[in-house]
Amino acid sequence: MSPSLPSPNAATPAESQFLGTRIRALRKRRGMTLSELAEQSNLTAGYISQLERNLAYPSIPALFNIARSLGVTIQWFFASEANTTEADKGYVVRRNSRMSLHYEDGIIDELLSPQPSRQLEILHSRFPPGAYSEESYSHEGEEAGYILSGEFELWVGDKHFLLQEGDSFSFSSQESHRYGNPGERDTLVLWVITPPTF
């Protein structure tokens, strides 16, 4: 697996360094070596080392495998520099306090549901032109989405869909799935996942 180097403008310095730091800290807290985490997540130790040193962003399936191997959900890796007021905590996510996660190819997820999540998770995803989750993956739960703008290509099992702005979808997350943006402008997708296993 060849990691993508982060673009300097893709994230703020705090966001670009947060993910690798979180992966390394949790791996050490679990008492795992790079090799052990690599074996459990079906990745190479070199790839995980690059992620931990903030030299690359992970693919969505790679981060999912790392999270599962470390006993957390992807939600655990979301980063935010913004403060949430006591009144908002657990109920409201303000636009300027969304937690975000950056993947390879410029894909960005923003967490819209307050933490800790209850029975569902809401995400706002941005896919630059040509950005894809190349590898299929599956997990517990169900998910649904709404295409806010752009085009979206979705594979669920052996089914393939080309979706446009205003289209929506739903499927069991236990079915192997992958997706991406075949268009020439950013695609924005609103996701709802239950339970919050992503």
XYZ file of N, CA, C and O in Angstrom, residues 20-159:
560
model
N -1.692 10.943 13.493
C -0.537 10.092 13.754
C -0.215 9.993 15.231
O 0.104 8.916 15.750
N -0.340 11.117 15.913
C -0.087 11.152 17.354
C -1.079 10.269 18.101
O -0.717 9.535 19.021
N -2.353 10.322 17.687
C -3.382 9.504 18.340
C -3.149 8.011 18.094
O -3.311 7.201 18.993
N -2.779 7.660 16.849
C -2.527 6.252 16.546
C -1.369 5.727 17.391
O -1.473 4.680 18.028
N -0.252 6.468 17.416
C 0.925 6.025 18.168
C 0.620 5.904 19.663
O 0.974 4.919 20.310
N -0.059 6.930 20.221
C -0.352 6.920 21.659
C -1.239 5.736 22.029
O -0.998 5.061 23.039
N -2.252 5.457 21.218
C -3.159 4.353 21.537
C -2.458 3.010 21.360
O -2.637 2.099 22.163
N -1.645 2.897 20.321
C -0.894 1.644 20.108
C 0.005 1.373 21.318
O 0.046 0.245 21.836
N 0.700 2.382 21.802
C 1.596 2.199 22.950
C 0.799 1.897 24.216
O 1.219 1.083 25.033
N -0.338 2.562 24.366
C -1.182 2.297 25.534
C -1.673 0.852 25.536
O -1.845 0.239 26.577
N -1.901 0.305 24.334
C -2.340 -1.090 24.216
C -1.157 -2.064 24.325
O -1.351 -3.273 24.293
N 0.068 -1.532 24.422
C 1.250 -2.381 24.545
C 1.585 -3.131 23.270
O 2.146 -4.225 23.320
N 1.246 -2.546 22.122
C 1.484 -3.202 20.839
C 2.691 -2.599 20.137
O 2.909 -1.387 20.197
N 3.443 -3.448 19.455
C 4.531 -2.958 18.616
C 3.960 -2.589 17.252
O 2.826 -2.960 16.912
N 4.767 -1.877 16.464
C 4.355 -1.568 15.095
C 4.044 -2.854 14.326
O 3.054 -2.935 13.598
N 4.908 -3.849 14.493
C 4.727 -5.117 13.777
C 3.428 -5.806 14.174
O 2.726 -6.368 13.327
N 3.106 -5.782 15.471
C 1.864 -6.421 15.932
C 0.637 -5.712 15.362
O -0.311 -6.359 14.911
N 0.663 -4.372 15.381
C -0.465 -3.631 14.822
C -0.570 -3.866 13.316
O -1.670 -4.045 12.787
N 0.568 -3.907 12.643
C 0.575 -4.157 11.199
C -0.040 -5.510 10.888
O -0.882 -5.637 9.982
N 0.342 -6.521 11.643
C -0.178 -7.867 11.401
C -1.680 -7.925 11.632
O -2.424 -8.485 10.838
N -2.144 -7.332 12.736
C -3.572 -7.379 13.061
C -4.424 -6.577 12.083
O -5.582 -6.893 11.856
N -3.846 -5.504 11.506
C -4.629 -4.630 10.623
C -4.389 -4.907 9.138
O -4.919 -4.182 8.285
N -3.592 -5.949 8.836
C -3.290 -6.309 7.443
C -2.635 -5.172 6.669
O -2.922 -4.947 5.486
N -1.756 -4.428 7.356
C -1.002 -3.347 6.744
C 0.482 -3.607 6.987
O 0.833 -4.533 7.709
N 1.343 -2.803 6.416
C 2.770 -2.981 6.676
C 3.206 -2.085 7.823
O 2.617 -1.021 8.054
N 4.237 -2.513 8.527
C 4.775 -1.706 9.626
C 5.288 -0.372 9.093
O 5.150 0.668 9.746
N 5.870 -0.374 7.900
C 6.374 0.860 7.301
C 5.260 1.859 7.034
O 5.429 3.065 7.257
N 4.130 1.349 6.572
C 2.981 2.222 6.303
C 2.465 2.834 7.597
O 2.240 4.044 7.687
N 2.304 2.013 8.639
C 1.817 2.530 9.923
C 2.823 3.518 10.504
O 2.443 4.552 11.069
N 4.101 3.238 10.349
C 5.132 4.162 10.825
C 4.997 5.521 10.135
O 5.113 6.567 10.778
N 4.741 5.515 8.828
C 4.560 6.788 8.114
C 3.331 7.532 8.625
O 3.349 8.753 8.764
N 2.257 6.790 8.915
C 1.064 7.429 9.468
C 1.367 8.040 10.832
O 1.002 9.189 11.110
N 2.056 7.286 11.682
C 2.351 7.766 13.036
C 3.280 8.978 13.018
O 3.221 9.810 13.917
N 4.126 9.079 12.004
C 5.040 10.220 11.903
C 4.432 11.349 11.069
O 5.117 12.313 10.728
N 3.148 11.239 10.765
C 2.408 12.269 10.036
C 3.001 12.556 8.659
O 2.989 13.687 8.182
N 3.515 11.502 8.021
C 4.057 11.640 6.675
C 3.046 11.223 5.621
O 3.322 11.323 4.426
N 1.888 10.723 6.047
C 0.861 10.268 5.113
C -0.492 10.292 5.800
O -0.578 10.274 7.027
N -1.527 10.364 4.983
C -2.896 10.177 5.454
C -3.303 8.748 5.098
O -2.905 8.234 4.060
N -4.115 8.118 5.923
C -4.551 6.741 5.618
C -5.694 6.729 4.621
O -6.390 7.719 4.436
N -5.893 5.573 4.008
C -7.133 5.361 3.259
C -8.219 5.091 4.301
O -7.922 4.793 5.471
N -9.473 5.175 3.901
C -10.572 4.912 4.836
C -10.523 3.464 5.337
O -10.567 3.232 6.549
N -10.375 2.454 4.437
C -10.301 1.075 4.940
C -9.090 0.835 5.845
O -9.183 0.090 6.814
N -7.943 1.466 5.540
C -6.754 1.276 6.384
C -7.005 1.801 7.793
O -6.685 1.128 8.782
N -7.600 2.992 7.915
C -7.863 3.541 9.250
C -8.913 2.699 9.962
O -8.828 2.483 11.170
N -9.881 2.184 9.219
C -10.890 1.317 9.827
C -10.221 0.071 10.414
O -10.520 -0.332 11.541
N -9.283 -0.536 9.670
C -8.571 -1.725 10.165
C -7.715 -1.403 11.382
O -7.641 -2.192 12.324
N -7.060 -0.241 11.364
C -6.249 0.173 12.517
C -7.144 0.372 13.737
O -6.837 -0.101 14.830
N -8.261 1.068 13.551
C -9.181 1.317 14.663
C -9.692 0.009 15.250
O -9.692 -0.179 16.478
N -10.102 -0.911 14.388
C -10.623 -2.195 14.857
C -9.538 -2.960 15.625
O -9.800 -3.549 16.656
N -8.310 -2.926 15.114
C -7.201 -3.628 15.769
C -6.863 -3.025 17.126
O -6.393 -3.726 18.024
N -7.123 -1.725 17.280
C -6.840 -1.051 18.548
C -8.055 -1.006 19.473
O -7.994 -0.451 20.564
N -9.174 -1.571 19.026
C -10.358 -1.663 19.885
C -11.163 -0.386 20.005
O -11.839 -0.173 21.015
N -11.107 0.476 18.984
C -11.893 1.712 18.991
C -12.620 1.826 17.650
O -12.407 1.027 16.753
N -13.484 2.843 17.524
C -14.092 3.153 16.238
C -13.301 4.294 15.608
O -12.519 4.972 16.285
N -13.523 4.536 14.332
C -12.841 5.649 13.657
C -13.162 6.968 14.347
O -12.337 7.872 14.391
N -14.343 7.074 14.937
C -14.746 8.304 15.610
C -13.714 8.748 16.648
O -13.531 9.934 16.885
N -13.001 7.787 17.239
C -12.005 8.086 18.266
C -10.872 8.960 17.730
O -10.236 9.683 18.476
N -10.643 8.929 16.401
C -9.518 9.644 15.806
C -9.860 11.049 15.326
O -8.989 11.773 14.867
N -11.127 11.445 15.396
C -11.493 12.785 14.937
C -10.804 13.852 15.779
O -10.645 13.702 16.986
N -10.412 14.955 15.110
C -9.681 16.034 15.786
C -10.409 17.358 15.633
O -11.029 17.628 14.620
N -10.299 18.189 16.670
C -10.833 19.544 16.600
C -10.052 20.432 17.546
O -9.681 20.025 18.638
N -9.808 21.643 17.101
C -9.163 22.643 17.948
C -10.201 23.535 18.631
O -9.883 24.282 19.530
N -11.442 23.476 18.167
C -12.474 24.375 18.684
C -12.993 23.893 20.033
O -13.035 22.702 20.312
N -13.381 24.838 20.856
C -13.968 24.513 22.158
C -15.484 24.453 22.030
O -16.087 25.208 21.280
N -16.082 23.542 22.786
C -17.533 23.426 22.835
C -18.000 23.954 24.189
O -17.413 23.627 25.216
N -19.049 24.765 24.184
C -19.550 25.299 25.446
C -20.188 24.182 26.256
O -20.639 23.161 25.710
N -20.245 24.367 27.549
C -20.874 23.373 28.435
C -22.335 23.155 28.050
O -22.840 22.048 28.107
N -23.021 24.224 27.663
C -24.437 24.121 27.296
C -24.633 23.257 26.052
O -25.629 22.544 25.934
N -23.671 23.304 25.105
C -23.789 22.554 23.854
C -23.356 21.101 23.979
O -23.821 20.243 23.214
N -22.468 20.782 24.914
C -21.872 19.448 24.995
C -22.930 18.352 25.024
O -23.843 18.364 25.835
N -22.775 17.393 24.088
C -23.684 16.261 24.032
C -24.972 16.515 23.290
O -25.760 15.592 23.079
N -25.211 17.795 22.881
C -26.467 18.128 22.216
C -26.284 18.826 20.875
O -27.027 18.564 19.937
N -25.322 19.743 20.783
C -25.194 20.602 19.607
C -23.746 20.604 19.120
O -22.820 20.628 19.920
N -23.583 20.564 17.789
C -22.258 20.754 17.184
C -22.336 22.015 16.336
O -23.076 22.059 15.349
N -21.620 23.047 16.739
C -21.595 24.297 15.982
C -20.686 24.122 14.769
O -19.720 23.367 14.806
N -21.006 24.853 13.710
C -20.243 24.737 12.468
C -18.741 24.920 12.700
O -17.922 24.226 12.117
N -18.367 25.866 13.558
C -16.941 26.147 13.783
C -16.285 25.205 14.793
O -15.112 25.364 15.106
N -17.044 24.238 15.312
C -16.442 23.307 16.274
C -16.554 21.852 15.823
O -16.422 20.937 16.620
N -16.778 21.637 14.515
C -16.843 20.270 14.002
C -15.486 19.584 14.118
O -14.452 20.184 13.856
N -15.524 18.322 14.503
C -14.311 17.520 14.523
C -14.116 16.934 13.135
O -15.086 16.564 12.474
N -12.862 16.864 12.668
C -12.621 16.404 11.304
C -11.558 15.323 11.249
O -10.781 15.130 12.187
N -11.553 14.626 10.126
C -10.590 13.558 9.882
C -10.229 13.605 8.404
O -11.111 13.643 7.543
N -8.920 13.627 8.117
C -8.429 13.734 6.744
C -7.860 12.397 6.299
O -7.096 11.768 7.032
N -8.236 11.992 5.079
C -7.771 10.740 4.493
C -6.920 11.042 3.259
O -6.880 12.186 2.790
N -6.330 9.975 2.708
C -5.577 10.156 1.472
C -6.509 10.656 0.373
O -7.722 10.535 0.467
N -5.936 11.209 -0.660
C -6.664 11.756 -1.814
C -7.529 12.959 -1.462
O -8.400 13.349 -2.233
N -7.334 13.553 -0.277
C -8.052 14.773 0.076
C -9.456 14.577 0.603
O -10.188 15.549 0.803
N -9.874 13.333 0.855
C -11.203 13.075 1.419
C -11.226 13.568 2.865
O -10.300 13.315 3.630
N -12.280 14.304 3.225
C -12.407 14.841 4.583
C -13.780 14.478 5.144
O -14.804 14.705 4.495
N -13.794 13.906 6.342
C -15.028 13.655 7.084
C -15.113 14.656 8.225
O -14.120 14.886 8.916
N -16.294 15.226 8.423
C -16.552 16.069 9.590
C -17.664 15.412 10.397
O -18.688 15.004 9.842
N -17.454 15.315 11.697
C -18.428 14.691 12.579
C -19.491 15.718 12.958
O -19.178 16.753 13.548
N -20.751 15.436 12.605
C -21.850 16.362 12.887
C -22.613 15.992 14.146
O -23.327 16.833 14.700
N -22.506 14.748 14.581
C -23.216 14.338 15.790
C -22.336 14.621 17.004
O -21.130 14.434 16.965
N -22.955 15.091 18.100
C -22.173 15.388 19.303
C -21.585 14.127 19.912
O -22.131 13.049 19.745
N -20.470 14.266 20.582
C -19.880 13.119 21.279
C -20.255 13.200 22.742
O -20.333 14.295 23.299
N -20.428 12.135 23.480
C -20.382 10.783 22.911
C -21.652 10.485 22.125
O -22.743 10.879 22.522
N -21.513 9.793 21.016
C -22.672 9.459 20.191
C -23.560 8.471 20.922
O -23.098 7.714 21.755
N -24.785 8.486 20.536
C -25.724 7.555 21.137
C -25.922 6.382 20.188
O -25.069 5.523 20.088
N -27.018 6.341 19.453
C -27.277 5.207 18.574
C -26.971 5.497 17.103
O -27.088 4.610 16.279
N -26.608 6.742 16.789
C -26.282 7.039 15.403
C -25.160 8.064 15.326
O -24.859 8.761 16.277
N -24.568 8.107 14.139
C -23.463 9.018 13.860
C -23.792 9.738 12.561
O -24.249 9.116 11.605
N -23.569 11.047 12.529
C -23.817 11.834 11.323
C -22.489 12.422 10.863
O -21.755 13.017 11.655
N -22.187 12.237 9.570
C -20.946 12.742 8.987
C -21.239 13.602 7.768
O -22.190 13.348 7.024
N -20.394 14.604 7.565
C -20.388 15.397 6.340
C -19.073 15.087 5.650
O -18.002 15.303 6.228
N -19.128 14.522 4.437
C -17.913 14.101 3.737
C -17.693 14.923 2.481
O -18.642 15.207 1.746
N -16.421 15.279 2.256
C -16.038 15.974 1.024
C -15.086 15.083 0.241
O -14.072 14.629 0.774
N -15.446 14.824 -1.012
C -14.612 14.039 -1.918
C -14.156 14.939 -3.057
O -14.980 15.366 -3.873
N -12.864 15.254 -3.145
C -12.384 16.022 -4.293
C -12.570 15.216 -5.583
O -12.767 13.990 -5.532
N -12.505 15.844 -6.738
C -12.637 15.111 -8.002
C -11.650 13.949 -8.081
O -10.467 14.097 -7.761
N -12.152 12.779 -8.453
C -11.302 11.604 -8.621
C -10.922 10.891 -7.344
O -10.195 9.898 -7.379
N -11.401 11.357 -6.179
C -11.054 10.723 -4.897
C -11.971 9.534 -4.642
O -13.188 9.645 -4.740
N -11.366 8.391 -4.320
C -12.111 7.155 -4.099
C -11.601 6.425 -2.866
O -10.415 6.485 -2.558
N -12.500 5.731 -2.195
C -12.119 4.699 -1.248
C -11.925 3.458 -2.106
O -12.885 2.788 -2.467
N -10.671 3.195 -2.493
C -10.388 2.169 -3.503
C -10.717 0.757 -3.034
O -11.137 -0.086 -3.811
N -10.480 0.473 -1.747
C -10.688 -0.885 -1.238
C -12.074 -1.011 -0.614
O -12.508 -0.130 0.110
N -12.732 -2.113 -0.878
C -14.015 -2.376 -0.229
C -13.792 -2.770 1.219
O -12.752 -3.334 1.563
N -14.739 -2.448 2.071
C -14.677 -2.849 3.476
C -16.092 -3.015 4.002
O -17.062 -2.627 3.346
N -16.212 -3.625 5.169
C -17.527 -3.836 5.782
C -17.374 -3.741 7.288
O -16.277 -3.853 7.819
N -18.487 -3.526 7.971
C -18.501 -3.417 9.429
C -19.931 -3.597 9.907
O -20.862 -3.696 9.102
N -20.122 -3.631 11.202
C -21.465 -3.785 11.764
C -22.301 -2.545 11.474
O -21.778 -1.449 11.331
N -23.613 -2.720 11.408
C -24.518 -1.587 11.348
C -25.158 -1.348 9.999
O -25.125 -2.180 9.103
N -25.755 -0.161 9.883
C -26.408 0.283 8.663
C -25.977 1.711 8.388
O -25.610 2.445 9.308
N -26.005 2.100 7.122
C -25.713 3.486 6.796
C -26.598 3.980 5.678
O -27.103 3.198 4.871
N -26.794 5.277 5.674
C -27.590 5.933 4.655
C -26.899 7.238 4.312
O -26.097 7.754 5.100
N -27.175 7.745 3.125
C -26.546 8.992 2.728
C -27.405 9.789 1.783
O -28.346 9.270 1.164
N -27.062 11.065 1.675
C -27.757 12.004 0.801
C -26.693 12.816 0.074
O -25.782 13.369 0.715
N -26.772 12.891 -1.252
C -25.795 13.625 -2.039
C -26.183 15.104 -2.036
O -27.174 15.511 -2.652
N -25.403 15.912 -1.316
C -25.676 17.346 -1.220
C -25.283 18.073 -2.496
O -25.950 19.012 -2.914
N -24.155 17.649 -3.108
C -23.725 18.244 -4.375
C -22.728 17.319 -5.053
O -22.062 16.518 -4.392
N -22.662 17.435 -6.387
C -21.712 16.639 -7.149
C -22.255 15.275 -7.542
O -23.456 15.011 -7.464
N -21.327 14.410 -7.979
C -21.650 13.041 -8.382
C -20.991 12.081 -7.407
O -19.938 12.377 -6.865
N -21.612 10.916 -7.228
C -21.095 9.940 -6.277
C -21.258 8.550 -6.859
O -22.335 8.190 -7.332
N -20.181 7.780 -6.837
C -20.202 6.410 -7.325
C -20.156 5.490 -6.115
O -19.331 5.688 -5.219
N -21.036 4.501 -6.077
C -21.168 3.627 -4.917
C -21.253 2.175 -5.359
O -22.016 1.840 -6.276
N -20.448 1.328 -4.724
C -20.519 -0.113 -4.924
C -20.929 -0.745 -3.601
O -20.322 -0.472 -2.555
N -21.980 -1.569 -3.625
C -22.419 -2.324 -2.456
C -22.544 -3.775 -2.904
O -23.388 -4.099 -3.743
N -21.667 -4.640 -2.371
C -21.626 -6.010 -2.860
C -21.287 -6.003 -4.336
O -20.333 -5.361 -4.766
N -22.118 -6.648 -5.142
C -21.871 -6.670 -6.594
C -22.717 -5.632 -7.336
O -22.770 -5.618 -8.560
N -23.358 -4.724 -6.584
C -24.183 -3.683 -7.209
C -23.379 -2.388 -7.351
O -22.557 -2.058 -6.498
